[in-house]
PDB file of C-alpha atoms in Angstrom:
ATOM      1  CA  MET A1316       0.000   0.000   0.000  1.00 48.00           C
ATOM      2  CA  ILE A1317       1.437   3.350  -1.160  1.00 48.00           C
ATOM      3  CA  VAL A1318       0.790   6.328   1.073  1.00 50.00           C
ATOM      4  CA  GLU A1319       0.986   9.750  -0.594  1.00 52.00           C
ATOM      5  CA  SER A1320       2.712  12.486   1.322  1.00 58.00           C
ATOM      6  CA  PRO A1321       0.723  15.694   1.978  1.00 57.00           C
ATOM      7  CA  ARG A1322       3.070  17.553  -0.372  1.00 56.00           C
ATOM      8  CA  ALA A1323       2.470  15.069  -3.214  1.00 56.00           C
ATOM      9  CA  ARG A1324      -1.288  15.369  -2.743  1.00 59.00           C
ATOM     10  CA  ASP A1325      -1.040  19.152  -2.834  1.00 57.00           C
ATOM     11  CA  LEU A1326       0.978  19.051  -6.081  1.00 53.00           C
ATOM     12  CA  LEU A1327      -1.538  16.669  -7.641  1.00 57.00           C
ATOM     13  CA  MET A1328      -4.464  18.912  -6.670  1.00 62.00           C
ATOM     14  CA  LEU A1329      -2.615  21.955  -8.046  1.00 53.00           C
ATOM     15  CA  LYS A1330      -2.027  20.238 -11.398  1.00 55.00           C
ATOM     16  CA  ARG A1331      -5.701  19.248 -11.634  1.00 62.00           C
ATOM     17  CA  GLY A1332      -6.774  22.813 -10.794  1.00 61.00           C
ATOM     18  CA  LEU A1333      -4.513  24.242 -13.508  1.00 53.00           C
ATOM     19  CA  LEU A1334      -5.875  21.771 -16.109  1.00 57.00           C
ATOM     20  CA  ILE A1335      -9.476  22.683 -15.251  1.00 57.00           C
ATOM     21  CA  ALA A1336      -8.692  26.423 -15.364  1.00 53.00           C
ATOM     22  CA  CYS A1337      -6.996  26.105 -18.773  1.00 51.00           C
ATOM     23  CA  SER A1338      -9.945  24.119 -20.125  1.00 56.00           C
ATOM     24  CA  LEU A1339     -12.434  26.742 -18.937  1.00 51.00           C
ATOM     25  CA  MET A1340     -10.326  29.544 -20.425  1.00 54.00           C
ATOM     26  CA  GLY A1341     -10.227  27.709 -23.755  1.00 56.00           C
ATOM     27  CA  ILE A1342     -14.006  27.301 -23.796  1.00 49.00           C
ATOM     28  CA  ALA A1343     -14.524  30.958 -22.912  1.00 48.00           C
ATOM     29  CA  GLY A1344     -12.082  32.002 -25.617  1.00 51.00           C
ATOM     30  CA  CYS A1345     -13.952  29.952 -28.228  1.00 47.00           C
ATOM     31  CA  SER A1346     -17.271  31.443 -27.107  1.00 46.00           C
ATOM     32  CA  LEU A1347     -15.935  35.005 -27.326  1.00 46.00           C
ATOM     33  CA  ASN A1348     -14.489  34.370 -30.791  1.00 50.00           C
ATOM     34  CA  SER A1349     -17.825  32.932 -31.916  1.00 46.00           C
ATOM     35  CA  VAL A1350     -19.706  35.988 -30.587  1.00 44.00           C
ATOM     36  CA  ARG A1351     -17.244  38.410 -32.202  1.00 48.00           C
ATOM     37  CA  GLN A1352     -17.504  36.612 -35.545  1.00 47.00           C
ATOM     38  CA  HIS A1353     -21.306  36.563 -35.330  1.00 45.00           C
ATOM     39  CA  GLN A1354     -21.366  40.274 -34.543  1.00 45.00           C
ATOM     40  CA  VAL A1355     -19.242  40.966 -37.638  1.00 46.00           C
ATOM     41  CA  LEU A1356     -21.639  38.973 -39.812  1.00 49.00           C
ATOM     42  CA  GLN A1357     -24.727  40.432 -38.136  1.00 51.00           C
ATOM     43  CA  PRO A1358     -24.367  44.229 -37.843  1.00 54.00           C
ATOM     44  CA  GLU A1359     -27.136  46.033 -35.969  1.00 74.00           C
ATOM     45  CA  ARG A1360     -27.742  48.334 -38.954  1.00 82.00           C
ATOM     46  CA  LEU A1361     -26.722  48.248 -42.612  1.00 91.00           C
ATOM     47  CA  ASP A1362     -27.638  50.788 -45.301  1.00 93.00           C
ATOM     48  CA  LEU A1363     -27.399  50.050 -49.037  1.00 93.00           C
ATOM     49  CA  GLN A1364     -28.225  51.938 -52.197  1.00 93.00           C
ATOM     50  CA  LEU A1365     -28.832  49.903 -55.336  1.00 94.00           C
ATOM     51  CA  LEU A1366     -29.641  51.046 -58.863  1.00 94.00           C
ATOM     52  CA  VAL A1367     -32.047  49.125 -61.082  1.00 95.00           C
ATOM     53  CA  CYS A1368     -30.402  50.067 -64.371  1.00 94.00           C
ATOM     54  CA  LYS A1369     -32.020  48.171 -67.215  1.00 93.00           C
ATOM     55  CA  ILE A1370     -34.754  45.658 -68.027  1.00 95.00           C
ATOM     56  CA  LYS A1371     -33.325  42.413 -69.382  1.00 94.00           C
ATOM     57  CA  SER A1372     -36.679  40.715 -69.959  1.00 95.00           C
ATOM     58  CA  THR A1373     -40.396  41.099 -69.221  1.00 96.00           C
ATOM     59  CA  PHE A1374     -43.046  38.395 -69.561  1.00 96.00           C
ATOM     60  CA  PHE A1375     -46.827  38.814 -69.259  1.00 95.00           C
ATOM     61  CA  SER A1376     -49.012  35.912 -68.105  1.00 95.00           C
ATOM     62  CA  ASP A1377     -52.720  36.250 -68.949  1.00 93.00           C
ATOM     63  CA  ALA A1378     -54.000  34.089 -66.077  1.00 91.00           C
ATOM     64  CA  ASN A1379     -57.718  34.272 -66.943  1.00 87.00           C
ATOM     65  CA  GLN A1380     -57.211  34.259 -70.729  1.00 89.00           C
ATOM     66  CA  ASP A1381     -59.400  37.320 -71.278  1.00 89.00           C
ATOM     67  CA  GLY A1382     -57.050  38.935 -73.791  1.00 89.00           C
ATOM     68  CA  GLN A1383     -56.113  41.961 -71.652  1.00 87.00           C
ATOM     69  CA  ILE A1384     -54.258  42.980 -68.505  1.00 90.00           C
ATOM     70  CA  SER A1385     -56.653  42.493 -65.600  1.00 89.00           C
ATOM     71  CA  VAL A1386     -56.856  41.434 -61.945  1.00 93.00           C
ATOM     72  CA  GLY A1387     -55.097  38.098 -61.354  1.00 93.00           C
ATOM     73  CA  ASP A1388     -52.636  38.458 -64.233  1.00 95.00           C
ATOM     74  CA  HIS A1389     -48.948  38.811 -63.455  1.00 94.00           C
ATOM     75  CA  MET A1390     -45.672  40.043 -64.888  1.00 95.00           C
ATOM     76  CA  THR A1391     -42.200  38.588 -64.380  1.00 97.00           C
ATOM     77  CA  TYR A1392     -39.069  40.690 -64.786  1.00 97.00           C
ATOM     78  CA  VAL A1393     -35.296  40.394 -64.882  1.00 97.00           C
ATOM     79  CA  PHE A1394     -33.237  43.580 -64.305  1.00 96.00           C
ATOM     80  CA  ASN A1395     -29.575  44.566 -64.385  1.00 95.00           C
ATOM     81  CA  VAL A1396     -28.510  46.077 -61.060  1.00 95.00           C
ATOM     82  CA  SER A1397     -25.550  48.164 -59.906  1.00 93.00           C
ATOM     83  CA  GLU A1398     -24.249  48.034 -56.330  1.00 91.00           C
ATOM     84  CA  ASP A1399     -21.878  51.008 -56.690  1.00 83.00           C
ATOM     85  CA  ALA A1400     -24.066  53.767 -58.184  1.00 75.00           C
ATOM     86  CA  ALA A1401     -22.627  53.278 -61.675  1.00 83.00           C
ATOM     87  CA  CYS A1402     -24.951  51.587 -64.152  1.00 88.00           C
ATOM     88  CA  ALA A1403     -22.133  51.200 -66.676  1.00 83.00           C
ATOM     89  CA  GLN A1404     -20.653  48.583 -64.326  1.00 75.00           C
ATOM     90  CA  SER A1405     -23.855  46.780 -63.320  1.00 75.00           C
ATOM     91  CA  GLN A1406     -23.036  43.176 -62.446  1.00 85.00           C
ATOM     92  CA  SER A1407     -25.882  42.068 -60.180  1.00 93.00           C
ATOM     93  CA  THR A1408     -29.405  40.912 -60.997  1.00 95.00           C
ATOM     94  CA  PHE A1409     -32.928  41.543 -59.730  1.00 97.00           C
ATOM     95  CA  TYR A1410     -35.646  38.943 -60.400  1.00 97.00           C
ATOM     96  CA  ALA A1411     -39.223  40.051 -59.730  1.00 97.00           C
ATOM     97  CA  VAL A1412     -42.865  39.128 -60.199  1.00 97.00           C
ATOM     98  CA  GLU A1413     -45.924  41.297 -59.625  1.00 96.00           C
ATOM     99  CA  GLN A1414     -49.543  40.232 -59.665  1.00 96.00           C
ATOM    100  CA  ILE A1415     -52.315  42.698 -60.388  1.00 95.00           C
ATOM    101  CA  VAL A1416     -54.730  42.991 -57.462  1.00 95.00           C
ATOM    102  CA  MET A1417     -56.726  46.085 -58.480  1.00 93.00           C
ATOM    103  CA  SER A1418     -57.155  48.307 -61.538  1.00 88.00           C
ATOM    104  CA  GLN A1419     -57.783  52.028 -61.200  1.00 84.00           C
ATOM    105  CA  ALA A1420     -59.902  54.269 -63.415  1.00 77.00           C
ATOM    106  CA  LEU A1421     -58.254  55.621 -66.549  1.00 72.00           C
ATOM    107  CA  GLY A1422     -56.758  59.003 -65.631  1.00 69.00           C
ATOM    108  CA  HIS A1423     -57.048  62.312 -67.480  1.00 70.00           C
ATOM    109  CA  ASP A1424     -53.581  61.640 -68.918  1.00 69.00           C
ATOM    110  CA  ARG A1425     -54.945  58.442 -70.492  1.00 72.00           C
ATOM    111  CA  GLN A1426     -52.707  56.434 -68.176  1.00 81.00           C
ATOM    112  CA  GLN A1427     -53.993  53.081 -66.936  1.00 86.00           C
ATOM    113  CA  THR A1428     -52.652  52.252 -63.492  1.00 89.00           C
ATOM    114  CA  PHE A1429     -52.824  49.026 -61.505  1.00 92.00           C
ATOM    115  CA  VAL A1430     -52.154  48.176 -57.867  1.00 94.00           C
ATOM    116  CA  THR A1431     -49.990  45.068 -57.635  1.00 95.00           C
ATOM    117  CA  HIS A1432     -48.502  42.635 -55.167  1.00 96.00           C
ATOM    118  CA  PHE A1433     -44.770  42.913 -55.835  1.00 96.00           C
ATOM    119  CA  GLN A1434     -42.105  40.398 -54.853  1.00 97.00           C
ATOM    120  CA  GLY A1435     -38.513  40.243 -56.013  1.00 96.00           C
ATOM    121  CA  THR A1436     -35.015  39.072 -55.122  1.00 97.00           C
ATOM    122  CA  PHE A1437     -31.780  40.994 -55.483  1.00 96.00           C
ATOM    123  CA  ARG A1438     -28.927  38.572 -56.150  1.00 96.00           C
ATOM    124  CA  LEU A1439     -25.926  40.516 -54.847  1.00 94.00           C
ATOM    125  CA  LYS A1440     -22.242  39.752 -54.299  1.00 92.00           C
ATOM    126  CA  LYS A1441     -22.636  39.270 -50.530  1.00 93.00           C
ATOM    127  CA  GLY A1442     -25.995  37.474 -50.520  1.00 94.00           C
ATOM    128  CA  ASN A1443     -29.633  37.817 -51.540  1.00 96.00           C
ATOM    129  CA  LEU A1444     -32.304  40.294 -50.462  1.00 96.00           C
ATOM    130  CA  GLN A1445     -36.007  39.599 -50.946  1.00 97.00           C
ATOM    131  CA  LEU A1446     -38.432  42.512 -51.374  1.00 97.00           C
ATOM    132  CA  ARG A1447     -42.195  42.261 -50.763  1.00 96.00           C
ATOM    133  CA  GLY A1448     -45.117  44.672 -50.707  1.00 96.00           C
ATOM    134  CA  LEU A1449     -47.681  46.575 -52.724  1.00 94.00           C
ATOM    135  CA  GLY A1450     -46.460  48.076 -55.971  1.00 93.00           C
ATOM    136  CA  SER A1451     -47.905  49.855 -58.972  1.00 92.00           C
ATOM    137  CA  LEU A1452     -47.872  49.480 -62.735  1.00 92.00           C
ATOM    138  CA  GLY A1453     -48.526  52.345 -65.133  1.00 91.00           C
ATOM    139  CA  LEU A1454     -49.267  52.019 -68.854  1.00 90.00           C
ATOM    140  CA  SER A1455     -50.439  54.367 -71.550  1.00 88.00           C
ATOM    141  CA  ALA A1456     -53.875  53.482 -72.915  1.00 83.00           C
ATOM    142  CA  SER A1457     -52.386  52.402 -76.251  1.00 85.00           C
ATOM    143  CA  LYS A1458     -49.777  50.135 -74.632  1.00 87.00           C
ATOM    144  CA  TRP A1459     -52.346  48.668 -72.244  1.00 85.00           C
ATOM    145  CA  LYS A1460     -54.708  47.741 -75.095  1.00 84.00           C
ATOM    146  CA  ALA A1461     -51.857  46.307 -77.187  1.00 88.00           C
ATOM    147  CA  ILE A1462     -51.034  43.679 -74.537  1.00 89.00           C
ATOM    148  CA  ASN A1463     -53.587  40.991 -75.293  1.00 87.00           C
ATOM    149  CA  GLN A1464     -51.872  37.635 -74.850  1.00 90.00           C
ATOM    150  CA  SER A1465     -49.262  35.863 -72.738  1.00 93.00           C
ATOM    151  CA  GLY A1466     -45.678  36.356 -73.830  1.00 94.00           C
ATOM    152  CA  SER A1467     -42.758  38.759 -73.842  1.00 94.00           C
ATOM    153  CA  ILE A1468     -43.753  42.418 -73.826  1.00 92.00           C
ATOM    154  CA  ASP A1469     -41.915  45.699 -74.257  1.00 91.00           C
ATOM    155  CA  LEU A1470     -41.921  47.872 -71.117  1.00 93.00           C
ATOM    156  CA  VAL A1471     -39.650  50.578 -69.724  1.00 94.00           C
ATOM    157  CA  LEU A1472     -38.640  51.162 -66.112  1.00 95.00           C
ATOM    158  CA  ALA A1473     -41.150  54.014 -65.814  1.00 93.00           C
ATOM    159  CA  ASN A1474     -43.986  51.526 -66.487  1.00 93.00           C
ATOM    160  CA  ILE A1475     -42.884  49.132 -63.749  1.00 94.00           C
ATOM    161  CA  PHE A1476     -41.863  51.808 -61.217  1.00 94.00           C
ATOM    162  CA  PRO A1477     -44.148  54.769 -62.012  1.00 91.00           C
ATOM    163  CA  GLU A1478     -44.087  56.192 -58.480  1.00 90.00           C
ATOM    164  CA  SER A1479     -42.275  55.894 -55.162  1.00 93.00           C
ATOM    165  CA  ASP A1480     -42.980  52.740 -53.173  1.00 92.00           C
ATOM    166  CA  ARG A1481     -41.915  51.358 -49.803  1.00 95.00           C
ATOM    167  CA  LEU A1482     -41.344  47.608 -49.560  1.00 96.00           C
ATOM    168  CA  SER A1483     -40.278  45.221 -46.813  1.00 97.00           C
ATOM    169  CA  VAL A1484     -36.907  43.447 -47.077  1.00 96.00           C
ATOM    170  CA  ILE A1485     -35.735  40.054 -45.807  1.00 95.00           C
ATOM    171  CA  GLY A1486     -32.082  38.969 -45.910  1.00 94.00           C
ATOM    172  CA  GLU A1487     -31.489  35.609 -47.573  1.00 90.00           C
ATOM    173  CA  GLY A1488     -28.030  34.101 -47.224  1.00 81.00           C
ATOM    174  CA  GLY A1489     -24.492  35.414 -47.008  1.00 88.00           C
ATOM    175  CA  SER A1490     -23.859  38.632 -45.079  1.00 89.00           C
ATOM    176  CA  TYR A1491     -27.592  39.426 -45.029  1.00 93.00           C
ATOM    177  CA  THR A1492     -28.738  36.338 -43.107  1.00 90.00           C
ATOM    178  CA  GLY A1493     -30.930  37.334 -40.161  1.00 88.00           C
ATOM    179  CA  LEU A1494     -31.439  40.914 -41.339  1.00 94.00           C
ATOM    180  CA  VAL A1495     -34.784  42.571 -42.091  1.00 95.00           C
ATOM    181  CA  GLY A1496     -35.725  46.108 -43.061  1.00 96.00           C
ATOM    182  CA  THR A1497     -37.334  48.388 -45.609  1.00 96.00           C
ATOM    183  CA  ALA A1498     -36.636  49.500 -49.167  1.00 97.00           C
ATOM    184  CA  PHE A1499     -37.636  52.895 -50.531  1.00 97.00           C
ATOM    185  CA  VAL A1500     -38.004  52.793 -54.331  1.00 96.00           C
ATOM    186  CA  LYS A1501     -37.496  56.065 -56.199  1.00 95.00           C
ATOM    187  CA  PRO A1502     -38.340  56.167 -59.940  1.00 94.00           C
ATOM    188  CA  GLY A1503     -36.073  57.694 -62.554  1.00 90.00           C
ATOM    189  CA  ASP A1504     -33.974  56.837 -65.605  1.00 91.00           C
ATOM    190  CA  ALA A1505     -32.278  54.390 -63.248  1.00 93.00           C
ATOM    191  CA  VAL A1506     -34.474  53.366 -60.318  1.00 95.00           C
ATOM    192  CA  ALA A1507     -32.789  54.027 -56.947  1.00 95.00           C
ATOM    193  CA  VAL A1508     -33.555  51.565 -54.159  1.00 96.00           C
ATOM    194  CA  ASP A1509     -32.479  52.747 -50.694  1.00 96.00           C
ATOM    195  CA  ILE A1510     -32.372  49.789 -48.297  1.00 96.00           C
ATOM    196  CA  ASN A1511     -32.150  49.993 -44.485  1.00 96.00           C
ATOM    197  CA  LEU A1512     -31.447  46.680 -42.763  1.00 95.00           C
ATOM    198  CA  PHE A1513     -31.546  45.772 -39.081  1.00 92.00           C
ATOM    199  CA  SER A1514     -30.697  42.666 -37.082  1.00 88.00           C
ATOM    200  CA  GLN A1515     -33.725  40.626 -36.011  1.00 71.00           C
ATOM    201  CA  PHE A1516     -32.174  39.965 -32.613  1.00 60.00           C
ATOM    202  CA  LYS A1517     -29.548  41.497 -30.348  1.00 57.00           C
ATOM    203  CA  LEU A1518     -26.793  39.511 -28.711  1.00 50.00           C
ATOM    204  CA  ASP A1519     -26.397  39.900 -24.937  1.00 49.00           C
TER     205      ASP A1519
END
């Protein structure tokens, strides 16, 4: 039978205490690194300005086959987008669909306007952003009457974004995961989209 001296027991206890302390420090260090990395990926606020520069394609779907644009029909779009306020260097893409939910009376300017449900996705370098909300579609009377069957149609940005709109935004993947916010759409030769994003939760 081996009897440990008090000094040997003290040394053994000291070694065990040091091992436990080092282990706890390692775990804490990993946790802090994880939090710091998460905070980098999830800023509390992020502001972006995007430019919808050009229509690549537009397709009309005559859902009720009545030979005209009416409630229930929808449009699908593909746009070129710039992330650096220079349309000459646009490299990103915006895919969108809007369904007509209400038509308004023909105005004095012979413009036919429609209220739509708009949904689209910006595919950007750092991730995707989905936009949702009510939109509007504006067409001259002649262009409105000329669209009478499903297929590709010729529209300009001013038709698809005739007035300012505010849409909700949801981050989808990449640096935008977990972020939500709003987008303010301002019409023009190139449509400016000012996006304000916020974290859905705050780390303690």
